[in-house]
XYZ file of C-alpha atoms in Angstrom:
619
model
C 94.850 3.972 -76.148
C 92.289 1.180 -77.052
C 90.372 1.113 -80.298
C 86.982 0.001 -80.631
C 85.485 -0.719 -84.011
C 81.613 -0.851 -83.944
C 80.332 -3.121 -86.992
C 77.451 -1.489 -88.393
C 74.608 -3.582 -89.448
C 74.700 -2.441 -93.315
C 72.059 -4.338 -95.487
C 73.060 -4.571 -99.125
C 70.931 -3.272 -101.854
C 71.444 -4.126 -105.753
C 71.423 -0.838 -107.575
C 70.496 -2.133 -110.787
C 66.652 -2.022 -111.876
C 64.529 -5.247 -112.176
C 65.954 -7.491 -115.149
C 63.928 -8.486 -117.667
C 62.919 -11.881 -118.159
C 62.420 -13.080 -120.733
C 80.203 -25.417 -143.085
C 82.969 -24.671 -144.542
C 84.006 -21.449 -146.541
C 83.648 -21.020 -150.159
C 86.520 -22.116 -152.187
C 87.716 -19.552 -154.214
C 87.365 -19.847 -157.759
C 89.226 -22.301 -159.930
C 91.783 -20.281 -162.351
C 90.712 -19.257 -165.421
C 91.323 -21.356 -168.463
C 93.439 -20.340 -171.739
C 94.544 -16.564 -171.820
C 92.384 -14.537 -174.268
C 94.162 -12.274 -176.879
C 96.284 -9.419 -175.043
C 94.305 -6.778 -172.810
C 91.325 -9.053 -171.989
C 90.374 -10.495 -169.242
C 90.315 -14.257 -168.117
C 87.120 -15.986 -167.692
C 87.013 -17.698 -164.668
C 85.594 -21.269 -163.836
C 82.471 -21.573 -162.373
C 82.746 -22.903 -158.445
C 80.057 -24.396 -156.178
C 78.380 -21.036 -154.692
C 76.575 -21.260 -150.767
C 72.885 -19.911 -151.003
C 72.242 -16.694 -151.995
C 72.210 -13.643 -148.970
C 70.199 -13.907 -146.169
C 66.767 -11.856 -146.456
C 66.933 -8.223 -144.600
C 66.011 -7.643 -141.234
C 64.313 -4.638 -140.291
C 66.713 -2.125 -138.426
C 65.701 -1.804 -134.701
C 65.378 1.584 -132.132
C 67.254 1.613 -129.652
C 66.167 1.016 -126.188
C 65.140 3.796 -123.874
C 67.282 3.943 -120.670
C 69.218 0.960 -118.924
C 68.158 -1.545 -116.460
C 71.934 -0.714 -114.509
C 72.946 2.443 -113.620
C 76.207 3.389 -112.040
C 76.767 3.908 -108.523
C 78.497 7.620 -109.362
C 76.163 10.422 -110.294
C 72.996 8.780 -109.200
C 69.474 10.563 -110.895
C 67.329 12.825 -109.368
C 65.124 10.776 -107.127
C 67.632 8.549 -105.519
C 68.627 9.132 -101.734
C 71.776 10.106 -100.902
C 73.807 8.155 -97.854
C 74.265 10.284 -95.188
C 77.642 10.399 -93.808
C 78.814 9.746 -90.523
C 79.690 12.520 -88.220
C 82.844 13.060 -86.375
C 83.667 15.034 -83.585
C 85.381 18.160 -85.102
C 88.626 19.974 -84.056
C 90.548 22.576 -85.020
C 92.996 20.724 -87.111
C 90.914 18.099 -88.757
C 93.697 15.993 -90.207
C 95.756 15.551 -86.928
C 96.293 11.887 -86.058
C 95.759 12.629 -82.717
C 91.956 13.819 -83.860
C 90.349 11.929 -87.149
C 91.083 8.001 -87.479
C 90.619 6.449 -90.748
C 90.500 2.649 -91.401
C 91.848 1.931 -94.472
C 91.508 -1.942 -94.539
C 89.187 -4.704 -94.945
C 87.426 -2.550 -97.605
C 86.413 0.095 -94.872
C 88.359 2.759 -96.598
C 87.063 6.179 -95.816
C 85.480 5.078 -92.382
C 85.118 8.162 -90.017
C 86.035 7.544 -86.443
C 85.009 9.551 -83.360
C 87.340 10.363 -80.199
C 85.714 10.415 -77.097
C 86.925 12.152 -74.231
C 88.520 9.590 -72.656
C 90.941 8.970 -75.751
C 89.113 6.055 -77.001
C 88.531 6.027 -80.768
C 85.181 4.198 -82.085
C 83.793 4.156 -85.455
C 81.111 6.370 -86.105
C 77.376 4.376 -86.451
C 76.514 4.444 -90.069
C 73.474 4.776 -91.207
C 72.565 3.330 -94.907
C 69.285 3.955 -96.880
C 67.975 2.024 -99.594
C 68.601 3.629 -102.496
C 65.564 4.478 -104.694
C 64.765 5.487 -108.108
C 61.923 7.270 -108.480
C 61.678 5.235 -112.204
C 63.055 2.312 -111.012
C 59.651 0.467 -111.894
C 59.739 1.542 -115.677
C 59.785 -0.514 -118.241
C 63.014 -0.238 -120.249
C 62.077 -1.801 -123.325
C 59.175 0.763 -124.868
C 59.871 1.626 -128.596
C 58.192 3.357 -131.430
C 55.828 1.723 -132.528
C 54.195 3.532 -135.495
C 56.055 1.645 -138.154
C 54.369 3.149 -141.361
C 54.845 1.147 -144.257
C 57.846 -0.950 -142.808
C 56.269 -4.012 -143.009
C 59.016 -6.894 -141.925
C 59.115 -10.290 -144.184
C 58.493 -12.381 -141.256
C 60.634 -15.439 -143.013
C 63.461 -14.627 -141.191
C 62.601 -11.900 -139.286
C 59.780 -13.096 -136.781
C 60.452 -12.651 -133.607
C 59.272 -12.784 -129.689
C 59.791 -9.413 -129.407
C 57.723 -7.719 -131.534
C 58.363 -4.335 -130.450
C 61.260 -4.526 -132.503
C 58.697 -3.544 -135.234
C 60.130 -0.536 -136.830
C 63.222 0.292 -139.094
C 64.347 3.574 -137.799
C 67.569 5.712 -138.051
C 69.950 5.727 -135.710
C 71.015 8.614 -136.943
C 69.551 12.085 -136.824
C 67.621 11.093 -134.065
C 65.446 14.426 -134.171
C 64.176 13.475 -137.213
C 59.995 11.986 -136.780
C 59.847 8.469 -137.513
C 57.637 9.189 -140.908
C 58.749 6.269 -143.502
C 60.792 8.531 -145.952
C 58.832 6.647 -148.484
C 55.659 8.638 -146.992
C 57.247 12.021 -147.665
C 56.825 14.144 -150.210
C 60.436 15.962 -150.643
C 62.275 17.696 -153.559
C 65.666 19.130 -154.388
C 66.120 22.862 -155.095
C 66.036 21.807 -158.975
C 62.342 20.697 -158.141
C 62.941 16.675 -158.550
C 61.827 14.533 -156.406
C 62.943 11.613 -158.310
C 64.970 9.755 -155.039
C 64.209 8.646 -151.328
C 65.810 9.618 -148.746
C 66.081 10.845 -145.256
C 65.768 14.091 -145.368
C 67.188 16.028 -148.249
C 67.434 19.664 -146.076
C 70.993 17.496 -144.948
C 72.656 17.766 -148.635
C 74.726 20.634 -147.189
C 76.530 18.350 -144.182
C 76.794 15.494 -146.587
C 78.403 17.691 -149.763
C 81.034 18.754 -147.108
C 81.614 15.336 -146.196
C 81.786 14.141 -149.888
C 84.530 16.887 -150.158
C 86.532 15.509 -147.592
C 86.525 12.001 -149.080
C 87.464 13.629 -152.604
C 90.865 14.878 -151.130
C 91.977 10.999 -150.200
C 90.570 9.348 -153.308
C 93.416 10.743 -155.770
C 92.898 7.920 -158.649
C 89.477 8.728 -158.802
C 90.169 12.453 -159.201
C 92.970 11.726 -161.513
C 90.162 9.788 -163.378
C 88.333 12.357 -163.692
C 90.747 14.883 -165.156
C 92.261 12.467 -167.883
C 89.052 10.996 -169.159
C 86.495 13.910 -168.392
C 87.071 15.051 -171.737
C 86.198 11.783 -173.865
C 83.888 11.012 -171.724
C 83.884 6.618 -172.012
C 80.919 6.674 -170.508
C 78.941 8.887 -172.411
C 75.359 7.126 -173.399
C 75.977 4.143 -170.366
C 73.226 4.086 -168.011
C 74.249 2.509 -164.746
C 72.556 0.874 -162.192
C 73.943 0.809 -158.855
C 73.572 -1.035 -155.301
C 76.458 -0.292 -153.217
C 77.426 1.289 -149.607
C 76.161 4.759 -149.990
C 78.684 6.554 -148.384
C 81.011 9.769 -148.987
C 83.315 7.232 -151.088
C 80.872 5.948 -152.987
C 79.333 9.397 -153.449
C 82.939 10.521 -155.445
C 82.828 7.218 -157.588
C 79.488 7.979 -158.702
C 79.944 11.656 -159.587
C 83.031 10.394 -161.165
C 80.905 8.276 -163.399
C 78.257 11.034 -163.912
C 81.966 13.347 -165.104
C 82.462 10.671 -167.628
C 79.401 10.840 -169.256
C 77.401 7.941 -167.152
C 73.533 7.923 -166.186
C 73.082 6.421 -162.589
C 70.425 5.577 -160.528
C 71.671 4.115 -156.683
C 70.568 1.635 -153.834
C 72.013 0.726 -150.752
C 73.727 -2.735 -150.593
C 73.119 -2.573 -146.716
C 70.165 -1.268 -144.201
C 72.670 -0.011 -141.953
C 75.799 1.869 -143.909
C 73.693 4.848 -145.783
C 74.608 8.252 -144.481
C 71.805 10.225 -144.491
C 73.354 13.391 -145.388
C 75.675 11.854 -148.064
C 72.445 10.490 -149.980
C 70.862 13.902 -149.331
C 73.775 15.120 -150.910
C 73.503 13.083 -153.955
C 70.089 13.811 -154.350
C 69.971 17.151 -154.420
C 73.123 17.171 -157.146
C 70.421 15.426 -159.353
C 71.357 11.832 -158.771
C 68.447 9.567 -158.429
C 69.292 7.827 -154.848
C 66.605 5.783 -152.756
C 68.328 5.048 -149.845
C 67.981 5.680 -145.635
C 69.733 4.156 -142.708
C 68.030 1.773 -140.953
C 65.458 0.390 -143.521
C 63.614 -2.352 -143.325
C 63.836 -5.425 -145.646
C 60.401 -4.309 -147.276
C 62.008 -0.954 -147.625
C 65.853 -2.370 -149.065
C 63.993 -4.222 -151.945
C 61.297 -1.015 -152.577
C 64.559 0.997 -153.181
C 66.007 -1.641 -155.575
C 62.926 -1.170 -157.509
C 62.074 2.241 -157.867
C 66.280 1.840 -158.973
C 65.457 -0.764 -161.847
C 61.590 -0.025 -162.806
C 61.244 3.745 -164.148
C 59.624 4.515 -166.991
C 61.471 5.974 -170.161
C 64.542 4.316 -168.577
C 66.392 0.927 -169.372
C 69.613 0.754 -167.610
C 72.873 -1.220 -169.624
C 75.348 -1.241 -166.921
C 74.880 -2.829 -163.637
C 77.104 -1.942 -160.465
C 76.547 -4.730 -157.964
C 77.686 -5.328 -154.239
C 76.579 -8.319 -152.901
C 74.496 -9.858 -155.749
C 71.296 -8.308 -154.634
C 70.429 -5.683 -157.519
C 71.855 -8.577 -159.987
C 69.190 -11.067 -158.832
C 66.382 -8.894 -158.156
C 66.785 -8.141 -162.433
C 66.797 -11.567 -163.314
C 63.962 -12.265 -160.585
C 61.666 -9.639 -161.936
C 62.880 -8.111 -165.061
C 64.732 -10.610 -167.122
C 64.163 -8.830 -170.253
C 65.865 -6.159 -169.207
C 69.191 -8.218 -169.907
C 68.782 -8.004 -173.258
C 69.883 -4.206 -173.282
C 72.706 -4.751 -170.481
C 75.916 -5.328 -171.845
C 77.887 -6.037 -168.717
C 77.893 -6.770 -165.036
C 80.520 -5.351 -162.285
C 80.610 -6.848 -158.826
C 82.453 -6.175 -156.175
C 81.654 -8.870 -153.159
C 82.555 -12.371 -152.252
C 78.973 -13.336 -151.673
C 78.579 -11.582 -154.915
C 80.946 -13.089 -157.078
C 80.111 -16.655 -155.910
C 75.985 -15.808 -157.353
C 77.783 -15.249 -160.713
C 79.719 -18.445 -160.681
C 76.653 -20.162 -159.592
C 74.189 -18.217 -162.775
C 77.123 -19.303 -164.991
C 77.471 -22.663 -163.882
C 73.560 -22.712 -164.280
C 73.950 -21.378 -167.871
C 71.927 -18.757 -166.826
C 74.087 -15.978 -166.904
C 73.147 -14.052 -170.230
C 75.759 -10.812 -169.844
C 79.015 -10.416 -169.709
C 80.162 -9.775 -166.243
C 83.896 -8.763 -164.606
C 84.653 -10.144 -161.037
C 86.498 -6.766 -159.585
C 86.331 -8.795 -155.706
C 89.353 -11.419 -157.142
C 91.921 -8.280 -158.773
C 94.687 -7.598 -156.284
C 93.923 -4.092 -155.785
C 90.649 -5.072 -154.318
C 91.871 -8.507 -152.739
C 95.009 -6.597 -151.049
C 93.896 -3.381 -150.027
C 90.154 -3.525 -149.323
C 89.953 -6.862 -148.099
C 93.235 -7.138 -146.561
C 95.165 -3.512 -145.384
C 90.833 -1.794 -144.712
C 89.516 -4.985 -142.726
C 93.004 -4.603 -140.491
C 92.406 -1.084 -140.106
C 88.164 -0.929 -139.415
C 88.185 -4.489 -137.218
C 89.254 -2.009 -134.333
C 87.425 1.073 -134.934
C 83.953 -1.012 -135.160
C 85.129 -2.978 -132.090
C 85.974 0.452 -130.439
C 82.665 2.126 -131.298
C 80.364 0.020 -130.391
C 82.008 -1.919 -127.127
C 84.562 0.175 -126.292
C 86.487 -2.807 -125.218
C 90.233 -2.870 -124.272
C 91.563 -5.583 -126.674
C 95.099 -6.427 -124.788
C 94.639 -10.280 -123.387
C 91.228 -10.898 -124.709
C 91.256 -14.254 -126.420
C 90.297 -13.887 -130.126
C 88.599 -16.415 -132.648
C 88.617 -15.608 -135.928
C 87.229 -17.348 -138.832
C 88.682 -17.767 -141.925
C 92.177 -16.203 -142.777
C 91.584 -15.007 -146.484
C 92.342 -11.501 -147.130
C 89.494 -9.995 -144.623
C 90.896 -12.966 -141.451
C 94.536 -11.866 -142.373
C 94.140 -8.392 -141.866
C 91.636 -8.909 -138.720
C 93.859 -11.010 -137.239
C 96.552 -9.162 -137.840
C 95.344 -5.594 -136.072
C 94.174 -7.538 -132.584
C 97.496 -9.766 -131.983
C 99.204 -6.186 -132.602
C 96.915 -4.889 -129.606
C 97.835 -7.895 -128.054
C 94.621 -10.178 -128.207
C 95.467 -14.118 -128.046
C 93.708 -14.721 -131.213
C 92.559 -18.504 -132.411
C 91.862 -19.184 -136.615
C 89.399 -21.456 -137.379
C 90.006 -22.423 -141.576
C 89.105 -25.350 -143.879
C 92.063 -24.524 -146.479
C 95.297 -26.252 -145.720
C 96.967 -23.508 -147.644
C 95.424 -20.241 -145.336
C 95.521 -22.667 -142.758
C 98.947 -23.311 -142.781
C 99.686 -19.175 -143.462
C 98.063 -18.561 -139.962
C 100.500 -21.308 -138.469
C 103.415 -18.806 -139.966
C 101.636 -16.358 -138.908
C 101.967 -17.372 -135.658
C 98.048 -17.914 -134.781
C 96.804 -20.952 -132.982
C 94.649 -23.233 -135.780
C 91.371 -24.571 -134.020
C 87.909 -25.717 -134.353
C 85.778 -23.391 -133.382
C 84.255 -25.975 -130.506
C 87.591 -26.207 -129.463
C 87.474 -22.486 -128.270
C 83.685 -21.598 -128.458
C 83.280 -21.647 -124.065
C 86.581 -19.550 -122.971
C 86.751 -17.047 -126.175
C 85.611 -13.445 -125.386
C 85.470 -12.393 -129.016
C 84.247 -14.432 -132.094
C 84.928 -12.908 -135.209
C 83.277 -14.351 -139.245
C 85.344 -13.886 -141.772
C 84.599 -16.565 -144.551
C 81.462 -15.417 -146.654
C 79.827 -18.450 -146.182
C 76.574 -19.708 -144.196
C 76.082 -20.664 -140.744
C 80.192 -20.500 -139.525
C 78.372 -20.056 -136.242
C 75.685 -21.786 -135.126
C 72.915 -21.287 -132.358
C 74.518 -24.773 -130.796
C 78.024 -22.505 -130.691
C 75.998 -19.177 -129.248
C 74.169 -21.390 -126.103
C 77.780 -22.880 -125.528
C 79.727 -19.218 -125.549
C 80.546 -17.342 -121.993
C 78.781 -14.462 -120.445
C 79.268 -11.398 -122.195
C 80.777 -12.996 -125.625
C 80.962 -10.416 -128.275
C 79.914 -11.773 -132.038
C 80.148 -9.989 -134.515
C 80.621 -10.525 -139.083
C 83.666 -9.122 -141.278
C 82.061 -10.901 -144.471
C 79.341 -9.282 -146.533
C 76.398 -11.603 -146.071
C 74.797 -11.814 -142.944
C 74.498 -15.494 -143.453
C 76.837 -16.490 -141.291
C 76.267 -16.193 -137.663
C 72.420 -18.090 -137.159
C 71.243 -14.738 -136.013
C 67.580 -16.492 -136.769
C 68.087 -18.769 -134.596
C 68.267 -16.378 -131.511
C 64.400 -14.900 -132.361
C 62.400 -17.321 -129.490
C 60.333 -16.750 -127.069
C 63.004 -18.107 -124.676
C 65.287 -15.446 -125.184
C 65.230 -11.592 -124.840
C 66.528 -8.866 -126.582
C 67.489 -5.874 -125.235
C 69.066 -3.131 -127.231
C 72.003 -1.257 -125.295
C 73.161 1.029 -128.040
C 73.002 1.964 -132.300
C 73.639 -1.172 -133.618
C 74.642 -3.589 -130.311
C 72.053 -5.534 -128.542
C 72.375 -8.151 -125.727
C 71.078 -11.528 -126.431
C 69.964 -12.883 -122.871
C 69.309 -16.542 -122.303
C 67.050 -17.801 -119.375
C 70.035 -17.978 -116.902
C 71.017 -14.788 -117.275
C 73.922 -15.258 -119.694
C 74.420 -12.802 -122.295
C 76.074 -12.480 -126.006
C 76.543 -9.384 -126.856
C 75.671 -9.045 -130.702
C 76.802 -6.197 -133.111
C 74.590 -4.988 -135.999
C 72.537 -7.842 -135.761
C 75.159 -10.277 -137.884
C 75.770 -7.844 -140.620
C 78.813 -5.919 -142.033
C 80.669 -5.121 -138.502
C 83.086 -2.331 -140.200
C 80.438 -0.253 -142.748
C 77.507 -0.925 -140.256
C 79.069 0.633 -136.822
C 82.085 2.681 -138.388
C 83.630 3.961 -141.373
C 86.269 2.613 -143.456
C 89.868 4.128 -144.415
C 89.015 6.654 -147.683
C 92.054 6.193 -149.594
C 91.383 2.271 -149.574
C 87.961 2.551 -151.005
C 89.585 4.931 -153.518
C 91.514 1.914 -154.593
C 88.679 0.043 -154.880
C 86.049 2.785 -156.582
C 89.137 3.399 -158.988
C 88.773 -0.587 -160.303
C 85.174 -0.403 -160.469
C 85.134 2.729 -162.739
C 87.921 1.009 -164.902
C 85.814 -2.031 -165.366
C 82.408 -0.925 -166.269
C 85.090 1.304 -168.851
C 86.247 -1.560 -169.976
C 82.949 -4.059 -170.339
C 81.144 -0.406 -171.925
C 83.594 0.299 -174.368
C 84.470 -3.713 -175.056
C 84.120 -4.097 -179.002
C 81.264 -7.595 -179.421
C 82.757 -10.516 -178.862
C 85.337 -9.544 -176.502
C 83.791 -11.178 -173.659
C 80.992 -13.786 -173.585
C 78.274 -14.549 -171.447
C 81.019 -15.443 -168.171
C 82.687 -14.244 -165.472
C 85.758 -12.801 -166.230
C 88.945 -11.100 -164.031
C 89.767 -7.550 -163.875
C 92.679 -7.552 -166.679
C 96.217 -7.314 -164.899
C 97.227 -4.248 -166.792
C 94.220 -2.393 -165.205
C 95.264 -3.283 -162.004
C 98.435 -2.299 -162.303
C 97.151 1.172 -163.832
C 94.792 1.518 -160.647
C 97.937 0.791 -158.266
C 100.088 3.848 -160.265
C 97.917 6.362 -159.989
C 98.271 5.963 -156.303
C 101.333 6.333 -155.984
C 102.187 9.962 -156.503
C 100.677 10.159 -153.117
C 103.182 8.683 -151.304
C 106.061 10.540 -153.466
C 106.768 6.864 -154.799
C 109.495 6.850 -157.914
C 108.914 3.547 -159.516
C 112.153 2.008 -160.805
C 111.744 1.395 -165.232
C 113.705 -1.564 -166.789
C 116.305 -1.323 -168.718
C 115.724 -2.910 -172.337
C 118.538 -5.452 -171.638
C 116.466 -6.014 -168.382
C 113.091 -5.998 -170.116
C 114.584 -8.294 -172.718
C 115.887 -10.651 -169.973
C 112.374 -10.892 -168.381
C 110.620 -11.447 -171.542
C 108.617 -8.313 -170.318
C 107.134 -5.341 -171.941
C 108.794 -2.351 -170.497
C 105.547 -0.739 -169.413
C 104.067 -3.721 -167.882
C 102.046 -6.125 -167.290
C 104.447 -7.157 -165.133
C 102.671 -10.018 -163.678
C 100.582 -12.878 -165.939
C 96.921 -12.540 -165.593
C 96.408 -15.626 -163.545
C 98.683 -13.999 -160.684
C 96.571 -13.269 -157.074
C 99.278 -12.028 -155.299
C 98.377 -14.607 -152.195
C 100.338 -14.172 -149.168
């Protein structure tokens, strides 16, 4: 029996819609000098700092629809393909009756029989496929922007539809500023800003949550609630306003504390969490997805409120700390102490001190080992993924890696994708880290080394311009860049707003940068915060890190004059060890206790510290 194979004339169709056309890390700083008298911390020496954080881009709305859609489940509008007929019999799947070609990419091919036994491929018949929208433009947004206002220093643009800061959350919320609305808790305040206060409910349950993984903070609470060391402080803060930070501040409020809160970050605020907050009485002036106008309106009405002088400030990134001394440097004469949490942060301080223009007191939690080991280190190796995840939802097995910088944030990062089993490349100017990722066993590079055959690049150093625009025109197709460090300094995200490039926004927080030829980055929350800006963060790590922030605005409070002068100064080691106990219990962790002949031998009180204050704990 001969077989006869008709090729159809099939012409090819692209089911896609139109396109549119379109340094060196900061070292860290120099040990402190002499050790102060027992219990005090060590004032650290000042180090060269990088410019201050990056000005605050206006959050963008996502795109409506996609220019490619899928060839399975096709929209209403779009033709279907007919398929061919075959002659039918009584048993269908007889080999005798139905012929199916599964080769040379004809699988599923009907054949007819024809009397005669000869079996020919049924004619197919292909229509262009349609969509009734295809002709729409994809990139409409909002575009009643209310007061959001954009600084155009750095945030000018090509595309100025990207005009207005909106949520990515709630999205059935109107786009109404929340700085337009007039909105009050049930106690009838309406001293705070936020989203939409009728969500205090969702975020209260959330905050609950978060309370049963931050045990130190809770144990805080319990042992100190009834002296209350904070009784008469009035605290300023500018941090991540999330269900963490929501415990740490009602913590502070249980000790006695005053607070009024900002966001550190136009992209991290949950809106129900500040809701939350707000309607339990705290002052908070804070939304997801502000713009830069909006970020340094809510530092104000933070700082500037009459009958109030704040003489504690709570700082996470250096932002609230300079917008003080910018502004309202007389308020420094009523502040008795400064806690700050960030890299980028800490190096500002070093840089005011070196200036001589630091005038407070001020305690560098980012350098203590609880923070250096667990936040930075053991949360980075945890949240690298689940940002990754969320917002790409990329397989990470064989995708080649560069990372740069392997402090704590680079070791942890690093660690988490070569366990997925990325092939991941360091970049590093310390010989030290450097040669730790050589142990490690990572590849050390320069970043041109890598920059054209890399599919993920990675920042991890706090410093400026790590990655350049000359790196982002040399990267492949469908690169993903994204930050680990606090500032958004350093990818040149500037550098991508020209004319000769388009923006296209695929999804909350992830937009494709799209060069002339049709090459593409693909660039997560805009340079900013990867982990706190498209995810969440491990609770019992931030509980860690809440724990020594509460313990050192205790300790700069309560500090008798004279204690600590007008520096920077380390988290004391006994404190850290105190955060690290209370811990602990979770785990059903029995600490071993020295002997006296042991203690004796070490030349070591019995109940600690058991490490000098000058110890970091690198690995």
């Amino acid at each position: 029996m001969s077989v006869q194979v008709a090729a159809p004339a099939v012409e090819l169709k692209e089911l896609g819609g139109p396109r549119e056309k379109g340094a060196a890390a900061p070292s860290r700083p120099a040990e402190p000098g002499p050790l102060p008298p027992p219990g005090l911390g060590l004032a650290g020496a000042p180090c060269p700092l990088p410019a201050p954080a990056g000005e605050r881009e206006a959050a963008r709305p996502p795109v409506s629809g996609c220019p490619g859609l899928p060839a399975a489940g096709l929209p209403p509008g779009a033709a279907k393909v007919p398929q061919a007929s075959a002659m039918k019999r009584s048993d269908p799947h007889h080999p005798q009756h139905r012929h199916r070609d599964g080769g040379d990419g004809g699988a599923g091919r009907e054949a007819m029989v024809s009397p005669d036994g000869t079996v020919t491929e049924a004619p197919r018949t292909v229509k262009k496929i349609q969509f009734a929208d295809q002709k729409q433009e994809f990139n409409k947004r909002p575009t009643k922007i209310g007061r959001r206002s954009l600084s155009r220093s750095i945030s000018q643009s090509s595309t100025d539809s990207y005009s207005s800061a909106a949520s990515y959350t709630d999205s059935s919320d109107d786009e109404t500023s929340p700085r337009d609305k007039q909105q009050k808790n049930s106690k009838g305040s309406s001293d705070f800003c936020v989203k939409n206060i009728k969500q205090a409910e969702f975020g209260r349950r959330e905050i609950e949550i978060a309370e049963q993984e931050m045990p130190a903070l809770m144990a805080l609470r319990k042992r100190a609630q009834g002296e209350k060391p904070l009784a008469g402080a009035k605290i300023v803060g500018c941090t991540h306003i999330t269900a963490q930070t929501a415990v740490l501040m009602e913590t502070l409020g249980a000790l006695g504390a005053q607070c009024r809160w900002a966001a550190c970050n136009i992209y991290s605020t949950l809106n129900e969490v500040a809701a939350a907050l707000a309607e339990s009485g705290f002052p908070v002036f804070a939304w997801k997805g502000e713009s830069e106008d909006d970020f340094w309106w809510c530092i104000d009405r933070c700082v500037n409120v009459e009958g109030w002088q704040p003489n504690m400030i709570l700082d996470d990134g250096g932002d609230l700390t300079h917008w003080i001394y910018k502004k309202y440097p007389n308020m420094f004469k009523k502040i008795k102490g400064i806690v700050e949490e960030s890299v980028t942060g800490v190096h500002r301080l070093y840089q005011l001190s070196k200036a001589g223009k630091l005038c407070v007191p001020a305690m560098n939690v980012n350098d203590s080992v609880t923070k250096q080991k667990f936040d930075n280190l053991y949360c980075c190796r945890e949240s690298i993924l689940d940002g990754l995840k969320r917002t790409t939802d990329m397989m990470f097995g064989g995708k080649q890696v560069v990372v740069c910088g392997y402090g704590e944030v680079g070791k942890g990062c690093c660690a988490a994708l070569k366990a997925m089993g990325s092939i991941v490349y360091v970049t590093e100017i310390d010989p030290i880290c450097a040669l730790q990722a050589c142990m490690d066993g990572f590849r050390l590079v320069k970043l041109n080394e890598v920059i054209r055959q890399v599919d993920i690049v990675i920042t991890c150093t706090g410093n400026k311009n790590v990655v350049t625009r000359e790196h982002l025109d040399r990267m492949k197709n469908s690169c993903i860049v994204c930050n680990m460090g606090h500032s958004n300094t350093e990818i040149d995200v500037a550098s991508l707003r020209t004319p000769e490039l388009t923006w296209e926004r695929v999804r909350s927080q992830v937009d494709h940068v799209i060069w002339p030829d049709g090459k593409r980055i693909v660039l997560l929350a805009e340079g900013r915060l990867l982990n706190l800006s498209c995810s969440t963060v491990p609770t019992f790590v931030l509980s860690i890190t809440a724990t020594t922030q509460a313990l050192a605005l205790i300790e700069l409070y309560n500090a008798p004059e004279g204690r600590y002068k007008q520096d920077v100064y380390l988290l004391p080691k006994k404190m850290d060890e105190y955060v690290a106990s209370l811990h602990l219990p979770t785990f059903d962790a029995h600490l071993t206790e020295l002997t006296d002949e042991q203690a004796k031998y070490l030349g070591l009180n019995k109940n600690g510290p058991f490490k000098p204050n000058y110890y970091r704990c690198w690995f």
